[in-house]
Coordinates of C-alpha atoms in Angstrom, one line a residue:
X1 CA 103.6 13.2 -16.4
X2 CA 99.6 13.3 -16.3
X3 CA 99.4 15.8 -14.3
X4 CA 101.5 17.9 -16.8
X5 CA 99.8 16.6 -19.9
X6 CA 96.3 18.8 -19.3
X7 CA 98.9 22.0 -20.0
X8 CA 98.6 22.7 -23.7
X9 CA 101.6 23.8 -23.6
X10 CA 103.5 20.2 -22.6
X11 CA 101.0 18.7 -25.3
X12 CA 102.6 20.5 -27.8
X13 CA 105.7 19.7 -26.7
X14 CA 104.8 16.2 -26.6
X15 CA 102.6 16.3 -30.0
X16 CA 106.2 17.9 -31.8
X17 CA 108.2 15.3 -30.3
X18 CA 106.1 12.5 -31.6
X19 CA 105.8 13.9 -34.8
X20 CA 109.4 14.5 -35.2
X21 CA 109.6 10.8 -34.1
X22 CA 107.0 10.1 -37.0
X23 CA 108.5 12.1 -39.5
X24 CA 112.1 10.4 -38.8
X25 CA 110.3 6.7 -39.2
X26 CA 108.5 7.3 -42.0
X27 CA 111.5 9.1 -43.6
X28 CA 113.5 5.7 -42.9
X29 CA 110.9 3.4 -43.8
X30 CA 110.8 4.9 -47.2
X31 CA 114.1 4.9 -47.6
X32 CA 114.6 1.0 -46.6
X33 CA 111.5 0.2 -49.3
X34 CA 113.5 2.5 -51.7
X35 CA 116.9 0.3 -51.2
X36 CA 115.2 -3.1 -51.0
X37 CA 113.2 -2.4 -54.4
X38 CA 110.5 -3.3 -52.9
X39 CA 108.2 -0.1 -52.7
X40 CA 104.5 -0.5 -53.0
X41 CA 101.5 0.8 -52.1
X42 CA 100.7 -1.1 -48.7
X43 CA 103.2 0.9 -46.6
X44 CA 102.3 4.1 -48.7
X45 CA 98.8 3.6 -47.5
X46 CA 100.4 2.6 -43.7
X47 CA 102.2 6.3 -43.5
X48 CA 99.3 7.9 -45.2
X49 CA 97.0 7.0 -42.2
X50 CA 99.3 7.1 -39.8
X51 CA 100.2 10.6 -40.6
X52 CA 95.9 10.7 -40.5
X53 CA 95.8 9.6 -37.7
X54 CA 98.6 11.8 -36.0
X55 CA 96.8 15.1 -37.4
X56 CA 93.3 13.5 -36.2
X57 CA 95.2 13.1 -32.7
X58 CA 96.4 16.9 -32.6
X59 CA 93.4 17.9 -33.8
X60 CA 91.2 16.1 -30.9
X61 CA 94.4 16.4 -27.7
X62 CA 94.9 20.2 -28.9
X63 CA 93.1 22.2 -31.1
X64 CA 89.6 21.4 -29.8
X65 CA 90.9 21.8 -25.6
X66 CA 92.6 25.1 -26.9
X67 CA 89.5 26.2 -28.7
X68 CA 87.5 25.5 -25.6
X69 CA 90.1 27.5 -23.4
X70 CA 90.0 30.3 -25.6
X71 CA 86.4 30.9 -25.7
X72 CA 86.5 31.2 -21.9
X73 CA 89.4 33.6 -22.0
X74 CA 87.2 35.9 -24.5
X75 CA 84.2 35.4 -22.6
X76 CA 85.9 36.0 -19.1
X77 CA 87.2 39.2 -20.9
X78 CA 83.9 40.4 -22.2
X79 CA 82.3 39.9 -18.6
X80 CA 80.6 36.7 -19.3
X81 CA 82.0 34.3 -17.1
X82 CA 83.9 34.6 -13.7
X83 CA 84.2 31.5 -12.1
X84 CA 84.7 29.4 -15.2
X85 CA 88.1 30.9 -15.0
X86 CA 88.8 29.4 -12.2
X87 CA 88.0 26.2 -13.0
X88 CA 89.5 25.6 -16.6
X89 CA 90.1 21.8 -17.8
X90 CA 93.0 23.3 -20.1
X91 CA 95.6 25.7 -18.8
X92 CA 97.8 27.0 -20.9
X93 CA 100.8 26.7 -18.6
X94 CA 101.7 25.9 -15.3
X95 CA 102.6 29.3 -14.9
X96 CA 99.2 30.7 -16.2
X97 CA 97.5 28.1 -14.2
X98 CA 99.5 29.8 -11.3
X99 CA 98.8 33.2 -12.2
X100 CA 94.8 32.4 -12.4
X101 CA 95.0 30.6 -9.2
X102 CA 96.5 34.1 -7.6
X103 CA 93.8 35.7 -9.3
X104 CA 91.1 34.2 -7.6
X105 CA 92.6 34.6 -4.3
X106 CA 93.0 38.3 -4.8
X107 CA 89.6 39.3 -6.1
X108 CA 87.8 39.5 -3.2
X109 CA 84.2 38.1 -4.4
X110 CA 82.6 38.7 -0.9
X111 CA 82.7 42.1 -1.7
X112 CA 80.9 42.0 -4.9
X113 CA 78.3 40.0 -3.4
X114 CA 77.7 42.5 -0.5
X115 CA 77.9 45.4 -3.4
X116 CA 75.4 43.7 -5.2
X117 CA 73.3 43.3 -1.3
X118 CA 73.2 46.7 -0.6
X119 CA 70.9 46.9 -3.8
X120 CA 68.6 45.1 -2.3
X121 CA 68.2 46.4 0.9
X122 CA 66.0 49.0 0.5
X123 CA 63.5 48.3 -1.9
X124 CA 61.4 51.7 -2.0
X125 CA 63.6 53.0 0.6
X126 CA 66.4 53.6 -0.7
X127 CA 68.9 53.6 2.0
X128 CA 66.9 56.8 3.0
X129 CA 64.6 56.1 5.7
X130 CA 65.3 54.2 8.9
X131 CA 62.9 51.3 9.3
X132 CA 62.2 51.7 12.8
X133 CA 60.9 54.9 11.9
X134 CA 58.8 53.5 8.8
X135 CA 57.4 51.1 11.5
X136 CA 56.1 52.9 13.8
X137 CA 54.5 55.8 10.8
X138 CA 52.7 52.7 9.6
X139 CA 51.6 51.4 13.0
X140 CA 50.5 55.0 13.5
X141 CA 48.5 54.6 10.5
X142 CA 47.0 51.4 10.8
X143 CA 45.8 52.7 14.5
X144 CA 44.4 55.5 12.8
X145 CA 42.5 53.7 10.4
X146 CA 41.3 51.4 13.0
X147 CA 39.3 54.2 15.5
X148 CA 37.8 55.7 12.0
X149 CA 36.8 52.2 10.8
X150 CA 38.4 52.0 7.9
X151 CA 39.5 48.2 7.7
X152 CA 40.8 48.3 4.0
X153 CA 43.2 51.0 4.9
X154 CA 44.3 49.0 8.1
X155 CA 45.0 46.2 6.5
X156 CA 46.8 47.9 3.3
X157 CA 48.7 49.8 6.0
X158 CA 49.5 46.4 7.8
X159 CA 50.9 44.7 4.8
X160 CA 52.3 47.5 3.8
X161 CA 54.5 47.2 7.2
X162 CA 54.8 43.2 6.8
X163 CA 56.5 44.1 3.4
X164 CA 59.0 46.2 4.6
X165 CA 60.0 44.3 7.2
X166 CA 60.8 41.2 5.0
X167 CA 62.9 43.6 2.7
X168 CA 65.3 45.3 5.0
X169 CA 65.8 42.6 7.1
X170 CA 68.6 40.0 7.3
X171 CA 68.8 40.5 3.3
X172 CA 72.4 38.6 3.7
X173 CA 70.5 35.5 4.0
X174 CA 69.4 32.8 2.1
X175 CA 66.0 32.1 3.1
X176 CA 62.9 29.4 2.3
X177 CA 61.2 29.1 -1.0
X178 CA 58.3 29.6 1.6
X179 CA 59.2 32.9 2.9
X180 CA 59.5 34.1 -0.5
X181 CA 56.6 33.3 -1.7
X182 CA 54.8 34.4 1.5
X183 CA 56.4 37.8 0.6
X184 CA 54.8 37.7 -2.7
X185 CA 51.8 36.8 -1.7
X186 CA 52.3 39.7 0.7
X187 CA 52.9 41.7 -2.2
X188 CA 49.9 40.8 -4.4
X189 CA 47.4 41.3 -1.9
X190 CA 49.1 44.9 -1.6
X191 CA 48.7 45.2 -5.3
X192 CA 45.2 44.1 -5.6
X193 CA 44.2 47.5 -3.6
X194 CA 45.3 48.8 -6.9
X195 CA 44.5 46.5 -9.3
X196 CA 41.3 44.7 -8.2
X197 CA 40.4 41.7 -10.1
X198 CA 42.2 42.9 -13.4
X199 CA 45.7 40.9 -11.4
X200 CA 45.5 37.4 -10.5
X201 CA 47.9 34.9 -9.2
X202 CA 48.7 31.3 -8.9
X203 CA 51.2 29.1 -7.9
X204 CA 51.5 26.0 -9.2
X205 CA 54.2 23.0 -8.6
X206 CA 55.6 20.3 -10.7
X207 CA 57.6 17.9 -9.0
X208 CA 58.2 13.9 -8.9
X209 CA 56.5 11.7 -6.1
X210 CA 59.9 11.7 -4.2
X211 CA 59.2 15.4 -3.0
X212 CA 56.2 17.1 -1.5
X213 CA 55.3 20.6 -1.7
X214 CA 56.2 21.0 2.0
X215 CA 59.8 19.3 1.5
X216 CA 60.1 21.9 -2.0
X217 CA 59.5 24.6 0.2
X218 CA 62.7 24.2 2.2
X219 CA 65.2 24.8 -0.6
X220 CA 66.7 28.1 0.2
X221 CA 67.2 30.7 -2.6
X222 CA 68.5 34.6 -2.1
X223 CA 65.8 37.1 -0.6
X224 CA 64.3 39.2 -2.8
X225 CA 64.5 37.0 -6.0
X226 CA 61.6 36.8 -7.1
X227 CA 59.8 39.9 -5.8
X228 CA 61.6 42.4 -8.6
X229 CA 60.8 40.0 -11.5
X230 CA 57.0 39.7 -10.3
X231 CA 56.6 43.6 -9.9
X232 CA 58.2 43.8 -13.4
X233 CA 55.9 40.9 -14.7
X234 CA 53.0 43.1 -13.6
X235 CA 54.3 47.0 -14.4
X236 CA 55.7 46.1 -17.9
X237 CA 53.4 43.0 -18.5
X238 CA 49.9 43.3 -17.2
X239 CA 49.8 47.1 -15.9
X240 CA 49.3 47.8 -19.9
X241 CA 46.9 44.8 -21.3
X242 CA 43.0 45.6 -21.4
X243 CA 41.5 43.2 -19.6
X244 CA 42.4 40.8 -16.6
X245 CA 45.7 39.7 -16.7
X246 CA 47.2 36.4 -14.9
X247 CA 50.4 36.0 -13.0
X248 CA 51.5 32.3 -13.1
X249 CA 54.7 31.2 -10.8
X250 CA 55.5 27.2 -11.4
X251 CA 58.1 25.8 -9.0
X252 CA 59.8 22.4 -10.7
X253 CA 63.1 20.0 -9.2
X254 CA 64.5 18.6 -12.2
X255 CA 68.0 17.5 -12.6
X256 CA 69.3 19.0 -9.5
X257 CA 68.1 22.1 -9.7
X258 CA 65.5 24.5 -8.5
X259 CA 63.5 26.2 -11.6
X260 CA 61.0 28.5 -10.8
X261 CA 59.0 29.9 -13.9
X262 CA 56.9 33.3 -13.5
X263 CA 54.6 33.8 -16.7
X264 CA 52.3 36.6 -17.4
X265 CA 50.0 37.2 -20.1
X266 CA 50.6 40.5 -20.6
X267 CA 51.9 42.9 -23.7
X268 CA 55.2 40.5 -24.1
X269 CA 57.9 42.3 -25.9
X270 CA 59.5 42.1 -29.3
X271 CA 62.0 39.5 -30.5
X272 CA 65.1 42.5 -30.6
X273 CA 64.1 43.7 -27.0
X274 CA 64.1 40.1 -25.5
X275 CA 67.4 39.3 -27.6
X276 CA 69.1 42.3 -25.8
X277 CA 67.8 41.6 -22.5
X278 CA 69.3 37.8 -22.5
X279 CA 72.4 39.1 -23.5
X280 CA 72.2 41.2 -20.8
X281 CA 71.3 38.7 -18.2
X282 CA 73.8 36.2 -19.3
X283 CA 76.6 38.8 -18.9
X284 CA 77.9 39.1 -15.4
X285 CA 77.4 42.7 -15.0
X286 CA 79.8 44.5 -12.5
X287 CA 79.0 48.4 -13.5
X288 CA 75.5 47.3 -12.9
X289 CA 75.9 45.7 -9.8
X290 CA 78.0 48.5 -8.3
X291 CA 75.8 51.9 -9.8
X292 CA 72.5 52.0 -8.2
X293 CA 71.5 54.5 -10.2
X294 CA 70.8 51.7 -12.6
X295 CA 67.9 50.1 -11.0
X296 CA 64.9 51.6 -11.6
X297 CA 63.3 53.6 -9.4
X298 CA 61.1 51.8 -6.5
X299 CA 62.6 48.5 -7.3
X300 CA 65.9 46.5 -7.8
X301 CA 67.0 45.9 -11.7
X302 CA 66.5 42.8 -12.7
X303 CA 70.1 42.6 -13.4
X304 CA 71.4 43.1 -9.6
X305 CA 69.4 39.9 -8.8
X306 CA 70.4 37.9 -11.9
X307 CA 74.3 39.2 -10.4
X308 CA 73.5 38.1 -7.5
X309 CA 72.3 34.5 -8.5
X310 CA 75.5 34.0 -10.9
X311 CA 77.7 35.8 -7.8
X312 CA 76.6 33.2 -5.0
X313 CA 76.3 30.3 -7.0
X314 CA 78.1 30.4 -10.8
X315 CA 77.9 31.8 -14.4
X316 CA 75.1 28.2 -14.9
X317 CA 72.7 29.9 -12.8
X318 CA 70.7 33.3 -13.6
X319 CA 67.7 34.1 -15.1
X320 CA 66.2 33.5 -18.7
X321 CA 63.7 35.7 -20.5
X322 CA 60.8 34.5 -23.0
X323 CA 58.5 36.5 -24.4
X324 CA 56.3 37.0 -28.2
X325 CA 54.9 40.3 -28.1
X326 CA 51.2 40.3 -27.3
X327 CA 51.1 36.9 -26.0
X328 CA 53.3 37.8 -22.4
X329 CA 56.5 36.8 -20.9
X330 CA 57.7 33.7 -19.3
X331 CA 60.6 34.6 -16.6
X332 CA 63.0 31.1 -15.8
X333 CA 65.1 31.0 -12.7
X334 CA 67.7 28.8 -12.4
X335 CA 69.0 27.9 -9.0
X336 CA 70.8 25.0 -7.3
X337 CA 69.0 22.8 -4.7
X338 CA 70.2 24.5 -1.5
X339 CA 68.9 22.9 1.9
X340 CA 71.1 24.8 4.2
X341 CA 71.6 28.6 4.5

């Protein structure tokens, strides 16, 4: 009987059938006081807050469990949540419960993951040019550059190639907060041959004595998370301020989870743009996941990773935007601690 009591539908069942039983009591109670002469106002008050306390008891065992399985019925419907469907504290009915169950063993979320890959793939590629062939141009290249002596062009050439090679490979894995970061410090010295000393980055960590900065480095996290939001911290952030601008990425453990927080001081952007954009990110997007055409060109949208994120690991994860325009943008990524790929 438990078991069948987190259906609303049984608690309504159950409320009506106690309330008829209420009803009937009270009925004969006041018909008893009514024949004995002896109505007063103690078992007037006694019914009062017992029929109280029966609407108080509705109002806690079904309105507010129905309110909260509602919400994730609109929200699954407005393409907020996915798995949160899955996992609902309230069914409706058994046979609901049934039908959702089925659901989730039909939708095959593999796929969407892998859709949502395939973005990432080919980061200035774009499915378009084998790698091997990319490779060996750049090899060429750097060889080039070598014989004429000109070692900044070698070494742009070579990290160039170390770049590419992190992108396109193995992007099915989850890999090591280190090799990410790696990557991005790839990437920043790549950007510095344009940028000089206007772009410049740290990397900072705040963690309790319990972990060091070599364990923190082991928690795996999906490739290429944190290269799109970094090249759109500096192309939409820092590309436009006068001056030198600063690229700040703090990695924190709290509560179980991996945050990792990239902050520029760049142009920021106004409160209507950043409401927009959360919105966005805290919708899981399908059409954006499944049209590349969406991602901006030479990069992946920032919503494909954010998919990705809420795809591998639930609707809790993703990423956060904050922002005051003219004081820069503070990007939060939410992940769980994953030790394992």
């Amino acid at each position: 009987m438990t078991k069948k009591l987190k259906y609303l539908s049984y608690r309504i069942l159950f409320a009506a059938g106690a309330g008829t039983i209420l009803l009937f009591i009270s009925l004969a109670l006041l018909w008893f006081f009514s024949l004995q002469h002896a109505l007063n106002i103690i078992p007037v008050l006694l019914l009062t807050f017992s029929i109280i306390g029966y609407y108080f008891f509705l109002f806690r065992w079904i309105a507010i469990p129905y309110r909260e399985t509602r919400k994730i019925y609109e929200q699954f419907v407005m393409g907020y949540v996915l798995n949160d469907l899955f996992h609902l504290r309230h069914p409706l009915t058994p046979e609901s419960d049934q039908a959702i169950l089925l659901l989730n063993e039909m939708i095959d979320k593999n796929h969407l993951i892998n859709v949502s890959k395939k973005q990432a793939e080919y980061l200035a590629l774009q499915n378009q040019i084998n790698p091997h062939f990319l490779y060996n141009t750049l090899e060429g290249i750097r060889s080039e550059a070598l014989l004429a002596g000109l070692d900044s062009i070698a070494e742009m050439t070579e990290a160039l190639a170390t770049f590419f090679r992190y992108t396109i490979s193995q992007v099915e894995n989850l890999v090591t907060l280190e090799d990410e970061l790696a990557n991005i410090e790839n990437y920043y010295y790549i950007q510095q041959f344009r940028f000089g000393e206007k772009l410049a980055l740290h990397i900072e960590y705040d963690h309790d004595d319990e972990l060091d900065e070599l364990e923190i480095l082991q928690f795996r996290l999906p490739k290429l998370t944190l290269q799109p939001i970094v090249e759109n911290s500096i192309y939409h952030g820092i590309e436009r301020k006068i001056g030198k601008g600063n690229l700040v990425i703090r990695i924190c453990i709290s509560n179980e989870r991996l945050r990792i927080r990239i902050s520029d001081d760049g142009m920021g952007m106004t409160e209507e743009k950043l409401k927009l954009l959360n919105e966005k990110m805290r919708r899981l997007t399908l059409d954006d996941v499944q049209e590349p055409e969406n991602s901006r060109k030479g990069g992946i949208a920032l919503v494909n990773v954010n998919n990705r994120i809420k795809l591998l690991f639930g609707e809790e994860y993703g990423i956060t935007f904050y922002s005051r325009e003219g004081a820069g943008t503070d990007v939060l990524i939410t992940l769980p601690l994953v030790c394992e790929s």
